């Protein structure tokens, strides 16, 4: 076979990719309503941009393993696609369908040409060419993995039997849950979902973690891949938890919060082709806009699917981060399991901060690769991420700055305390780190300072320092006193919400003396020890935030602390298993392993129970029903513009962002906060008056939802006597001072006539 034919074979994947991309363009132009648009569009926007970039930077097969190449292709597609859209925003073309599609296609052609050139500079045998050979012999290279699953023994039979039972039970539970969708507002997704699903999830988590601990304890993970069955059970449970609100058929999620405003902004971008001038974190909006345009998928569906997609990618990103810094396979497996416990809770919402947090482990992985390999390819990737994050969200940008500043601190502290200890010469990487930090600072400050949020933050800090404005600590103290005044246990709530985080932080602190001792003797753990620098600074800054009044609270920093602690958790769990194995008492082994499994399972269940707001954590469900959206839409388009809207729980300005155009919002003059005179009186004022109308000075519209009555029945029944009883809603039906204008079974609009 000639060298030319071999070379052509190495380029099959790139040729196919560009043919499929060209075919998508043809479908969009000539058959815009064809289902092929979604089939071709999904890899075009989710996979191809990152894949060609990785092929151009890493042409050799040995440069990356399969998981690294796949995960980076997906993650870098998320980075590249909105950055191209951001560039288009500052051109006359704008962020519109054809400019976005053709720009992505041109980017792929350019990167493909670079990839072809780089592959031709090396031998065909060394090049990464997944489609170069499709013979049976190539597929049989997977035999090593396959043998791990097909090799039967008594223990293997038990593991596989348990796994099959779990998979069957999960399948049945999903069918049952899907066939019993939500018919209205649910105060708790946990009590409304069929119990069989929770039984199957908990059983799968217990069995999955037990299989993994068993495999690591017996060191069988080094011989075969049965541990993957356990990880698959845990990961599948993680996926089901993240998608439960979709499985249950929730129409929208958290429309009383930021997502409604973000969807409204995305609709404006789709309409105008450009981001609004006040939008200081447009990456998530641009990415959603591009997905909606290319795939022709409605925003109602995308606002649930995009956080799920990012949440799914979070686990392989954490796996790569752990693999890049931990000393062995067993450590990495346990760190990956620890990342599946939903411990930090930032998963479900279509908000820039949530999405940027879920992408953050990939950034950390690339950063570690920069410092451990010193290859220019990784430096290019980190530069892409540095330019991505300031317009993505300022909080993770700040976390990245702290990471760059603090990574060197632990080793310097170690060198000062242990005088005479030799340190590796990292002057070159130190200069690159300083350059990277300078680029991030200049670009980040230049970007953020051009928006209103910069002035607002400075004013808040100035007010706090000069006039003594309320800090986060003062607000928290007042909230605790308020809760305890009604008999709620703050300590109990902290453990319900923070149990997993506390466990990970404690395990990380336990790691410190171990790693301090091994820093001089064990080179395999040297890359892990520097992570204590960012942890320390992030922790101190989180505490400091309680004494300030900036645009974000301390809990937003906790997510990065927990993310790093997850790596240390995998490390210490492996060391604990090693210590158990070294003990000579067989009875101790079983008891200790059961305790360890119980600890991991408790963190997993705790994360599962706090993922969705519910009465368990004294939080109102974020479910938004279709009846609420339709009711608010009716009210906005049928109300008298001179009459204001009141309500108990409806965030009317969020619905206005979702449903109205900028011109309509200016016309309606919907307030961002409900004025005191428009607030609904407790018990609708029936404890003082015979009619609600006596509580208002002017006529108002009153919007009530199923949520309003549920709050003080399901979530806060202890304070119903101070707020609203179910009987108060019944009295409203007979109040002659109010008229019901609209009702759809989940949303009622009342017209309150004043006595005057």
XYZ file of C-alpha atoms in Angstrom, residues 42-755:
714
model
C -26.228 18.197 17.225
C -22.690 16.982 16.372
C -22.095 20.117 14.280
C -22.407 22.420 17.281
C -21.761 20.102 20.233
C -18.784 18.085 18.981
C -17.215 19.067 15.644
C -15.679 22.469 16.590
C -13.809 21.043 19.554
C -12.883 17.871 17.705
C -11.153 19.633 14.806
C -9.363 21.939 17.246
C -8.082 18.942 19.211
C -7.056 17.195 15.975
C -5.093 20.288 14.946
C -3.326 20.590 18.307
C -2.820 16.893 19.055
C -2.261 15.014 15.773
C -0.598 11.954 17.334
C -2.670 9.114 18.705
C -0.546 8.917 21.841
C -1.047 12.630 22.622
C -4.443 11.967 24.252
C -6.402 8.922 25.306
C -9.954 8.298 24.138
C -11.715 9.853 27.148
C -9.531 12.961 27.011
C -10.141 13.425 23.289
C -13.902 12.913 23.576
C -14.396 15.097 26.649
C -12.178 17.895 25.327
C -13.973 17.798 21.969
C -17.305 18.359 23.719
C -15.969 20.882 26.222
C -13.981 22.946 23.744
C -16.975 23.031 21.398
C -18.767 24.798 24.250
C -15.853 27.255 24.448
C -15.265 27.873 20.742
C -18.877 28.151 19.561
C -19.961 31.106 21.766
C -16.617 32.875 21.316
C -17.260 32.873 17.556
C -20.750 34.191 18.292
C -19.294 36.893 20.546
C -17.016 38.004 17.706
C -19.996 38.057 15.298
C -21.849 40.315 17.732
C -19.430 43.124 16.898
C -19.930 42.755 13.143
C -22.861 43.860 10.968
C -23.757 40.181 10.488
C -24.699 39.652 14.129
C -25.514 36.398 15.924
C -27.903 35.084 13.294
C -28.436 31.658 11.778
C -26.422 31.933 8.566
C -23.481 33.950 9.939
C -23.171 31.556 12.894
C -23.448 28.424 10.742
C -21.013 29.588 8.062
C -18.543 30.929 10.645
C -18.490 27.589 12.443
C -18.093 25.797 9.120
C -15.174 28.037 8.119
C -13.563 27.457 11.523
C -13.860 23.695 11.004
C -12.381 23.924 7.506
C -9.454 25.961 8.797
C -8.772 23.638 11.741
C -9.192 20.614 9.469
C -6.556 22.006 7.108
C -4.175 22.524 10.047
C -4.921 19.003 11.294
C -4.257 17.502 7.849
C -0.959 19.367 7.581
C 0.170 18.264 11.047
C -0.827 14.638 10.441
C 1.183 14.617 7.213
C 4.285 15.777 9.062
C 4.286 12.538 11.090
C 4.091 8.899 10.084
C 0.609 7.555 9.284
C 1.057 4.873 11.936
C 1.635 7.488 14.650
C -1.192 9.822 13.577
C -4.546 9.857 15.269
C -6.832 8.466 12.574
C -9.931 6.783 14.038
C -11.352 5.836 10.612
C -8.085 4.786 8.994
C -8.829 1.116 9.620
C -12.219 -0.425 10.243
C -11.125 -4.045 9.994
C -12.128 -6.633 12.560
C -8.616 -6.693 13.970
C -8.949 -3.055 15.042
C -12.140 -3.729 16.925
C -10.563 -6.737 18.630
C -8.132 -4.351 20.287
C -10.997 -3.790 22.698
C -10.708 -7.451 23.687
C -8.732 -6.574 26.767
C -11.610 -4.515 28.062
C -14.117 -7.090 26.917
C -12.312 -9.909 28.700
C -12.631 -8.030 31.952
C -16.385 -8.234 31.670
C -16.688 -11.753 30.291
C -14.262 -13.423 32.677
C -16.557 -15.273 35.056
C -15.896 -16.300 38.606
C -18.035 -16.613 41.698
C -17.526 -12.961 42.685
C -17.993 -11.740 39.131
C -21.283 -13.600 38.841
C -22.546 -11.935 42.017
C -21.492 -8.476 40.834
C -23.067 -8.916 37.409
C -26.262 -10.385 38.832
C -26.656 -7.470 41.247
C -25.953 -4.999 38.435
C -28.514 -6.615 36.122
C -31.154 -6.485 38.877
C -30.395 -2.789 39.447
C -30.577 -1.964 35.736
C -33.887 -3.818 35.351
C -35.338 -2.101 38.421
C -34.204 1.330 37.186
C -35.756 0.679 33.759
C -39.095 -0.301 35.306
C -38.963 2.683 37.666
C -38.294 5.106 34.790
C -41.252 3.729 32.827
C -43.497 4.105 35.890
C -42.247 7.642 36.581
C -42.654 8.678 32.961
C -46.196 7.304 32.876
C -47.197 9.296 35.954
C -46.240 12.865 34.975
C -46.968 15.940 37.047
C -50.503 17.201 36.471
C -50.049 20.449 38.360
C -47.783 22.173 40.832
C -45.846 19.803 43.101
C -44.513 21.095 46.412
C -42.026 18.231 46.479
C -40.767 16.254 43.519
C -39.644 13.639 46.020
C -43.086 12.799 47.412
C -44.770 13.141 44.010
C -42.423 10.757 42.191
C -43.323 7.043 42.482
C -41.461 5.431 45.382
C -40.088 2.690 43.137
C -37.803 5.227 41.473
C -36.235 6.303 44.763
C -35.856 2.689 45.857
C -34.114 1.816 42.588
C -31.837 4.877 42.736
C -30.763 4.292 46.336
C -30.255 0.570 45.665
C -28.159 1.385 42.583
C -26.040 3.877 44.507
C -25.455 1.414 47.357
C -24.632 -1.450 44.977
C -22.475 0.730 42.703
C -20.391 2.128 45.564
C -20.089 -1.317 47.156
C -18.825 -2.820 43.879
C -16.238 -0.049 43.471
C -14.985 -0.284 47.068
C -14.859 -4.079 46.767
C -12.845 -3.899 43.543
C -10.385 -1.392 44.996
C -10.048 -3.203 48.315
C -9.180 -6.446 46.522
C -7.114 -4.581 43.898
C -9.134 -6.256 41.178
C -9.539 -2.940 39.378
C -5.957 -3.442 38.177
C -6.857 -6.775 36.512
C -10.175 -6.053 34.822
C -12.837 -3.367 34.437
C -15.709 -4.686 36.536
C -15.420 -1.512 38.622
C -16.960 0.229 35.602
C -20.246 -1.540 36.342
C -20.323 0.087 39.767
C -19.386 3.484 38.350
C -22.053 3.115 35.664
C -24.706 2.445 38.327
C -23.644 5.533 40.277
C -23.420 7.706 37.141
C -26.798 6.490 35.877
C -28.384 7.448 39.198
C -26.700 10.860 38.893
C -28.143 11.346 35.393
C -31.661 10.354 36.470
C -31.544 12.777 39.401
C -30.481 15.646 37.138
C -33.209 14.869 34.596
C -36.008 14.041 37.039
C -37.865 17.318 36.460
C -37.803 16.515 32.730
C -38.945 12.934 33.310
C -41.785 14.239 35.488
C -42.900 16.502 32.656
C -42.302 19.877 34.330
C -43.076 22.592 31.800
C -40.432 25.049 32.996
C -37.946 25.264 35.829
C -37.173 28.204 38.132
C -39.042 30.817 36.124
C -39.477 32.813 39.313
C -35.690 33.269 39.256
C -32.936 34.210 36.858
C -33.687 31.692 34.045
C -36.838 33.584 33.013
C -34.823 36.761 32.536
C -32.107 34.874 30.667
C -34.641 33.291 28.306
C -36.121 36.712 27.650
C -32.645 38.042 26.867
C -31.988 35.122 24.494
C -35.256 35.862 22.683
C -34.078 39.442 22.295
C -30.720 38.284 20.870
C -32.509 36.017 18.389
C -34.697 38.934 17.359
C -32.023 41.644 17.173
C -28.966 39.574 16.278
C -26.892 41.331 18.946
C -26.497 41.083 22.706
C -28.024 43.904 24.828
C -25.520 46.559 25.870
C -26.063 45.854 29.587
C -25.404 42.091 29.350
C -22.023 41.501 31.032
C -22.063 37.683 30.914
C -23.325 36.827 27.414
C -21.566 33.476 26.740
C -24.421 31.261 27.970
C -26.946 33.437 26.115
C -24.959 33.304 22.873
C -24.490 29.534 23.149
C -28.215 28.966 23.738
C -29.040 31.308 20.857
C -26.762 29.361 18.513
C -28.233 26.033 19.619
C -31.772 27.299 19.100
C -30.984 28.722 15.659
C -29.028 25.779 14.258
C -31.190 23.012 15.730
C -34.488 24.911 15.475
C -35.386 23.866 19.024
C -37.625 26.041 21.200
C -36.194 27.778 24.249
C -38.653 26.060 26.597
C -36.968 22.742 25.837
C -33.435 24.124 25.723
C -33.613 25.785 29.139
C -33.970 22.298 30.660
C -31.675 20.375 28.302
C -28.632 22.669 28.382
C -28.042 22.438 32.172
C -28.515 18.666 31.873
C -25.871 18.515 29.115
C -23.412 20.563 31.173
C -24.196 18.446 34.233
C -23.439 15.248 32.319
C -20.111 16.641 31.125
C -19.166 17.676 34.659
C -18.307 14.063 35.584
C -15.845 13.347 32.719
C -14.305 16.779 33.348
C -13.823 15.874 37.022
C -12.427 12.507 35.949
C -9.848 14.232 33.725
C -8.967 16.701 36.476
C -8.508 13.846 38.958
C -6.520 11.776 36.462
C -4.154 14.668 35.781
C -3.257 15.189 39.421
C -3.807 11.994 41.431
C -1.092 9.330 41.644
C -3.002 6.231 40.542
C -6.061 4.652 38.957
C -7.712 3.710 42.266
C -7.526 7.302 43.494
C -9.071 8.544 40.243
C -11.965 6.060 40.400
C -12.888 7.129 43.927
C -12.577 10.844 43.077
C -14.897 10.290 40.109
C -17.412 8.555 42.379
C -17.119 11.458 44.828
C -17.953 13.871 41.990
C -21.227 11.996 41.289
C -22.727 12.768 44.704
C -24.411 16.064 43.676
C -22.648 17.563 46.653
C -22.406 21.228 45.618
C -25.946 21.534 44.212
C -25.199 23.875 41.257
C -26.623 21.806 38.435
C -30.137 22.536 37.191
C -30.551 26.174 36.221
C -29.992 27.924 32.908
C -27.839 30.651 34.429
C -24.315 31.724 33.429
C -22.938 31.081 36.905
C -24.316 27.514 37.047
C -23.101 26.607 33.568
C -19.658 28.154 34.014
C -19.238 26.255 37.294
C -20.000 22.934 35.590
C -17.330 23.681 32.954
C -14.761 24.774 35.540
C -13.197 21.285 36.111
C -12.160 21.182 32.447
C -10.403 24.503 32.941
C -8.592 23.083 35.993
C -7.613 19.967 34.018
C -6.102 22.069 31.225
C -4.324 24.244 33.777
C -2.739 21.203 35.429
C -1.660 19.915 32.014
C -0.008 23.263 31.279
C 2.136 23.025 34.419
C 2.896 19.289 34.191
C 3.605 18.880 30.467
C 4.825 22.377 29.496
C 3.535 21.846 25.960
C 2.401 24.738 23.802
C -0.802 22.899 22.816
C -2.074 23.057 26.385
C -0.985 26.688 26.672
C -3.135 27.493 23.628
C -6.104 25.742 25.231
C -5.720 27.592 28.529
C -5.556 30.891 26.631
C -8.871 30.019 24.962
C -10.397 29.362 28.395
C -8.929 32.591 29.775
C -10.666 34.559 27.021
C -13.886 32.573 27.528
C -14.460 33.054 31.240
C -14.621 36.845 31.829
C -17.640 37.191 29.497
C -18.993 33.863 30.842
C -19.302 34.974 34.481
C -17.194 37.102 36.859
C -17.329 34.721 39.858
C -15.515 31.738 38.238
C -13.179 34.250 36.594
C -12.262 35.469 40.057
C -11.852 31.853 41.226
C -9.467 31.258 38.324
C -7.447 34.327 39.278
C -7.132 33.065 42.849
C -6.076 29.643 41.559
C -3.321 31.142 39.402
C -2.088 33.323 42.250
C -2.216 30.686 44.987
C -1.018 27.482 43.304
C 2.637 28.161 44.133
C 2.055 29.144 47.783
C 2.058 25.665 49.449
C 5.397 24.610 47.964
C 6.955 27.939 48.867
C 5.662 27.566 52.418
C 7.060 24.035 52.535
C 10.442 25.247 51.286
C 10.576 28.035 53.891
C 9.667 25.737 56.758
C 11.939 22.936 55.594
C 15.032 24.994 54.813
C 17.398 23.401 52.426
C 14.727 21.395 50.641
C 15.463 21.396 46.938
C 12.728 22.659 44.668
C 12.266 21.993 40.986
C 13.247 24.897 38.776
C 9.965 26.276 37.507
C 11.105 29.700 36.392
C 9.747 29.186 32.863
C 6.354 28.074 34.115
C 6.398 30.854 36.694
C 6.782 33.410 33.923
C 3.999 31.778 31.913
C 1.768 31.733 34.989
C 2.442 35.437 35.573
C 1.749 36.195 31.904
C -1.478 34.173 32.017
C -2.591 35.966 35.163
C -1.809 39.352 33.619
C -3.819 38.516 30.480
C -6.734 37.360 32.632
C -6.593 40.480 34.795
C -6.375 42.893 31.875
C -9.041 41.151 29.808
C -11.309 40.487 32.796
C -11.151 44.003 34.223
C -11.459 45.566 30.755
C -14.556 43.491 30.073
C -16.344 43.805 33.422
C -15.525 47.495 33.942
C -17.372 48.390 30.749
C -20.693 47.371 32.329
C -22.883 48.700 35.102
C -22.036 45.823 37.473
C -18.559 47.285 38.045
C -19.906 50.603 39.301
C -22.602 48.862 41.341
C -20.082 46.656 43.158
C -17.793 49.587 43.943
C -20.744 51.605 45.271
C -21.838 48.717 47.524
C -18.353 48.360 49.006
C -18.075 52.141 49.465
C -21.469 52.240 51.187
C -20.460 49.431 53.522
C -17.146 51.088 54.455
C -18.398 54.661 54.774
C -22.041 54.392 55.765
C -22.099 50.955 57.387
C -24.457 49.249 54.941
C -25.713 45.706 55.661
C -23.175 42.942 55.108
C -23.889 39.319 54.208
C -23.152 38.396 57.836
C -25.745 40.837 59.150
C -28.319 39.537 56.696
C -27.525 35.948 57.674
C -27.760 36.755 61.383
C -31.152 38.363 60.895
C -32.344 35.387 58.855
C -31.205 32.911 61.527
C -32.914 34.884 64.275
C -36.082 35.043 62.179
C -36.073 31.277 61.562
C -35.343 30.380 65.176
C -38.122 32.703 66.263
C -40.570 30.424 64.474
C -39.068 27.262 65.967
C -36.918 26.117 63.041
C -33.578 24.438 63.802
C -30.798 26.202 61.927
C -28.250 23.528 62.870
C -30.492 20.822 61.435
C -30.857 22.751 58.195
C -27.108 23.288 57.918
C -26.510 19.550 58.171
C -29.240 18.782 55.636
C -27.858 21.212 53.085
C -24.138 21.133 53.896
C -23.521 17.529 54.982
C -21.656 16.487 51.838
C -19.609 19.678 51.708
C -18.643 19.341 55.380
C -17.562 15.717 54.886
C -15.393 16.632 51.881
C -13.806 19.581 53.691
C -13.026 17.441 56.752
C -11.490 14.690 54.603
C -9.414 17.342 52.807
C -8.064 18.617 56.119
C -7.181 15.038 57.092
C -5.156 14.815 53.867
C -2.995 17.820 54.747
C -0.542 16.207 57.220
C -0.266 13.136 54.988
C 0.642 15.164 51.914
C 2.904 17.482 53.912
C 4.868 14.452 55.058
C 5.035 12.939 51.572
C 5.932 16.112 49.662
C 9.639 15.494 50.165
C 9.650 11.743 49.512
C 6.729 10.910 47.201
C 6.919 12.681 43.840
C 3.591 11.137 42.765
C 1.683 13.368 45.216
C 3.642 16.563 44.499
C 1.043 17.848 42.048
C -1.762 17.433 44.586
C -0.214 19.410 47.435
C -0.297 22.826 45.624
C -4.118 22.693 45.504
C -4.150 23.694 49.162
C -3.095 27.178 48.054
C -6.306 27.962 46.118
C -8.329 26.191 48.841
C -6.881 28.414 51.554
C -7.332 31.679 49.655
C -10.821 30.746 48.447
C -11.774 29.805 52.009
C -10.453 33.079 53.433
C -12.176 35.078 50.726
C -15.431 33.211 51.367
C -15.241 34.208 55.037
C -14.370 37.783 54.080
C -17.452 37.993 51.864
C -19.652 37.720 54.969
C -18.360 41.143 56.004
C -19.007 42.763 52.604
C -22.034 43.559 50.479
C -21.022 42.688 46.928
C -23.119 41.210 44.150
C -22.555 37.603 45.209
C -22.502 35.760 48.519
C -20.007 33.375 50.160
C -21.868 30.241 49.032
C -20.941 30.992 45.428
C -17.301 30.469 46.364
C -18.082 27.231 48.208
C -18.699 25.407 44.921
C -15.026 25.808 43.912
C -13.847 24.757 47.358
C -15.967 21.595 47.194
C -14.817 20.931 43.630
C -11.164 20.878 44.706
C -11.988 18.998 47.915
C -13.512 16.252 45.763
C -10.024 15.404 44.478
C -8.640 15.184 48.015
C -11.654 13.064 48.982
C -10.759 10.507 46.321
C -7.184 10.513 47.615
C -8.031 9.963 51.280
C -10.716 7.362 50.557
C -8.142 5.277 48.688
C -5.640 5.659 51.537
C -8.323 4.607 54.053
C -9.007 1.456 52.026
C -5.263 0.758 51.957
C -5.089 1.105 55.747
C -8.057 -1.234 56.162
C -6.361 -3.800 53.931
C -3.145 -3.608 55.975
C -4.943 -4.357 59.241
C -4.564 -7.964 60.364
C -8.041 -8.378 61.863
C -10.507 -9.787 59.322
C -13.549 -8.723 61.361
C -12.252 -5.152 61.377
C -12.051 -5.166 57.574
C -15.771 -5.815 57.090
C -16.826 -3.318 59.749
C -14.528 -0.572 58.433
C -15.548 -1.112 54.808
C -19.231 -0.981 55.760
C -18.617 2.313 57.572
C -16.754 3.705 54.575
C -19.499 2.653 52.144
C -22.121 4.101 54.506
C -20.284 7.433 54.576
C -20.131 7.704 50.766
C -23.758 6.593 50.406
C -24.891 9.132 53.016
C -23.207 11.931 51.068
C -24.835 10.693 47.848
C -28.314 10.539 49.371
C -27.804 13.938 51.028
C -26.879 15.449 47.656
C -29.893 13.804 46.035
C -32.279 15.167 48.691
C -31.039 18.752 48.396
C -30.840 18.853 44.596
C -34.478 19.933 44.257
C -36.049 22.513 46.594
C -38.609 20.793 48.824
C -40.085 20.877 52.348
C -37.162 18.675 53.451
C -34.798 21.644 53.176
C -37.552 24.200 53.854
C -37.490 25.490 50.301
C -40.286 26.191 47.839
C -40.239 24.082 44.675
C -38.994 25.891 41.572
C -41.438 24.120 39.286
C -43.239 26.480 36.932
C -46.376 25.050 35.386
C -47.703 25.800 31.942
C -50.835 27.226 33.582
C -48.720 29.857 35.363
C -47.035 30.937 32.141
C -50.324 31.009 30.221
C -52.028 32.884 33.058
C -49.358 35.568 33.284
C -49.337 35.887 29.505
C -53.129 36.422 29.540
C -52.830 38.988 32.326
C -50.072 40.989 30.629
C -51.992 41.210 27.365
C -55.445 41.890 28.820
C -54.810 44.190 31.769
C -55.487 47.872 32.059
C -52.049 49.488 31.792
C -52.923 51.929 34.578
C -53.658 49.174 37.107
C -50.871 47.347 38.903
C -50.431 43.622 39.588
C -50.148 42.051 43.020
C -49.474 38.486 44.114
C -48.032 36.245 46.820
C -45.289 34.310 45.044
C -45.376 35.340 41.383
C -42.245 37.210 40.296
C -44.028 39.368 37.746
C -40.858 41.078 36.498
C -39.371 37.648 35.664
C -42.476 36.685 33.707
C -42.321 40.070 32.005
C -38.736 39.336 30.938
C -39.888 35.962 29.634
C -43.088 36.964 27.864
C -42.850 40.622 26.838
C -40.753 42.497 24.318
C -38.585 45.386 25.568
C -41.157 47.836 24.192
C -44.003 46.051 25.985
C -42.053 46.030 29.252
C -41.516 49.762 29.054
C -45.215 50.227 28.367
C -46.337 47.945 31.210
C -43.853 49.431 33.735
C -43.546 46.197 35.703
C -41.617 46.898 38.949
C -38.538 44.823 39.790
C -39.734 44.694 43.393
C -43.304 44.753 44.580
C -44.041 48.075 46.333
C -45.228 47.854 49.929
C -48.677 49.194 49.052
C -49.182 46.344 46.562
C -48.209 43.502 48.885
C -50.961 41.010 49.626
C -51.977 41.296 53.311
C -51.687 38.165 55.420
C -54.928 36.154 55.504
C -56.020 38.530 52.702
C -56.859 40.986 55.476
C -59.830 38.923 56.662
C -58.634 39.088 60.260
C -59.321 42.855 60.162
C -61.800 43.387 57.313
C -64.645 41.571 55.659
C -63.203 42.132 52.175
C -59.748 42.157 50.620
C -60.672 45.379 48.850
C -60.374 47.258 52.158
C -56.622 46.574 52.211
C -55.843 48.510 49.011
C -56.083 52.183 48.191
C -56.284 51.580 44.435
C -57.730 48.850 42.254
C -55.274 46.008 41.595
C -55.030 42.720 39.763
C -54.260 39.764 42.005
C -52.510 36.730 40.502
C -52.655 33.530 42.566
C -51.124 30.139 41.810
C -51.351 26.619 43.204
C -47.978 27.331 44.812
C -49.436 30.122 46.961
C -51.775 27.798 48.824
C -49.234 24.974 48.962
C -46.489 27.017 50.641
C -48.162 27.129 54.041
C -49.588 23.632 53.844
C -46.538 21.657 52.685
C -43.449 23.778 53.349
C -44.141 26.156 56.231
C -47.242 24.863 58.036
C -45.813 26.135 61.356
C -46.365 29.742 60.325
C -49.648 29.355 58.458
C -51.446 31.057 61.340
C -49.308 34.136 60.667
C -49.622 34.047 56.865
C -52.378 32.179 55.059
C -54.712 29.292 55.890
C -56.426 27.227 53.175
C -59.674 28.701 54.469
C -58.452 32.175 53.475
C -58.414 31.094 49.826
C -61.944 29.734 50.253
C -63.122 33.067 51.676
C -61.710 34.801 48.614
C -64.196 32.878 46.465
C -67.073 34.521 48.349
C -65.567 38.003 48.698
C -67.880 40.511 47.013
C -65.067 43.029 46.706
C -63.171 40.924 44.202
C -64.043 39.463 40.801
C -62.418 36.434 39.206
C -61.408 37.445 35.677
C -59.463 34.369 34.609
C -58.801 30.802 35.732
C -57.109 27.890 33.995
C -56.939 25.414 36.858
C -53.510 26.470 38.059
C -53.549 30.247 37.883
C -56.306 32.661 38.879
C -56.567 36.370 38.137
C -58.714 38.435 40.471
C -59.726 42.058 40.112
C -59.732 43.794 43.501
C -62.064 46.798 43.608
C -61.301 49.369 46.282
C -64.082 50.700 48.470
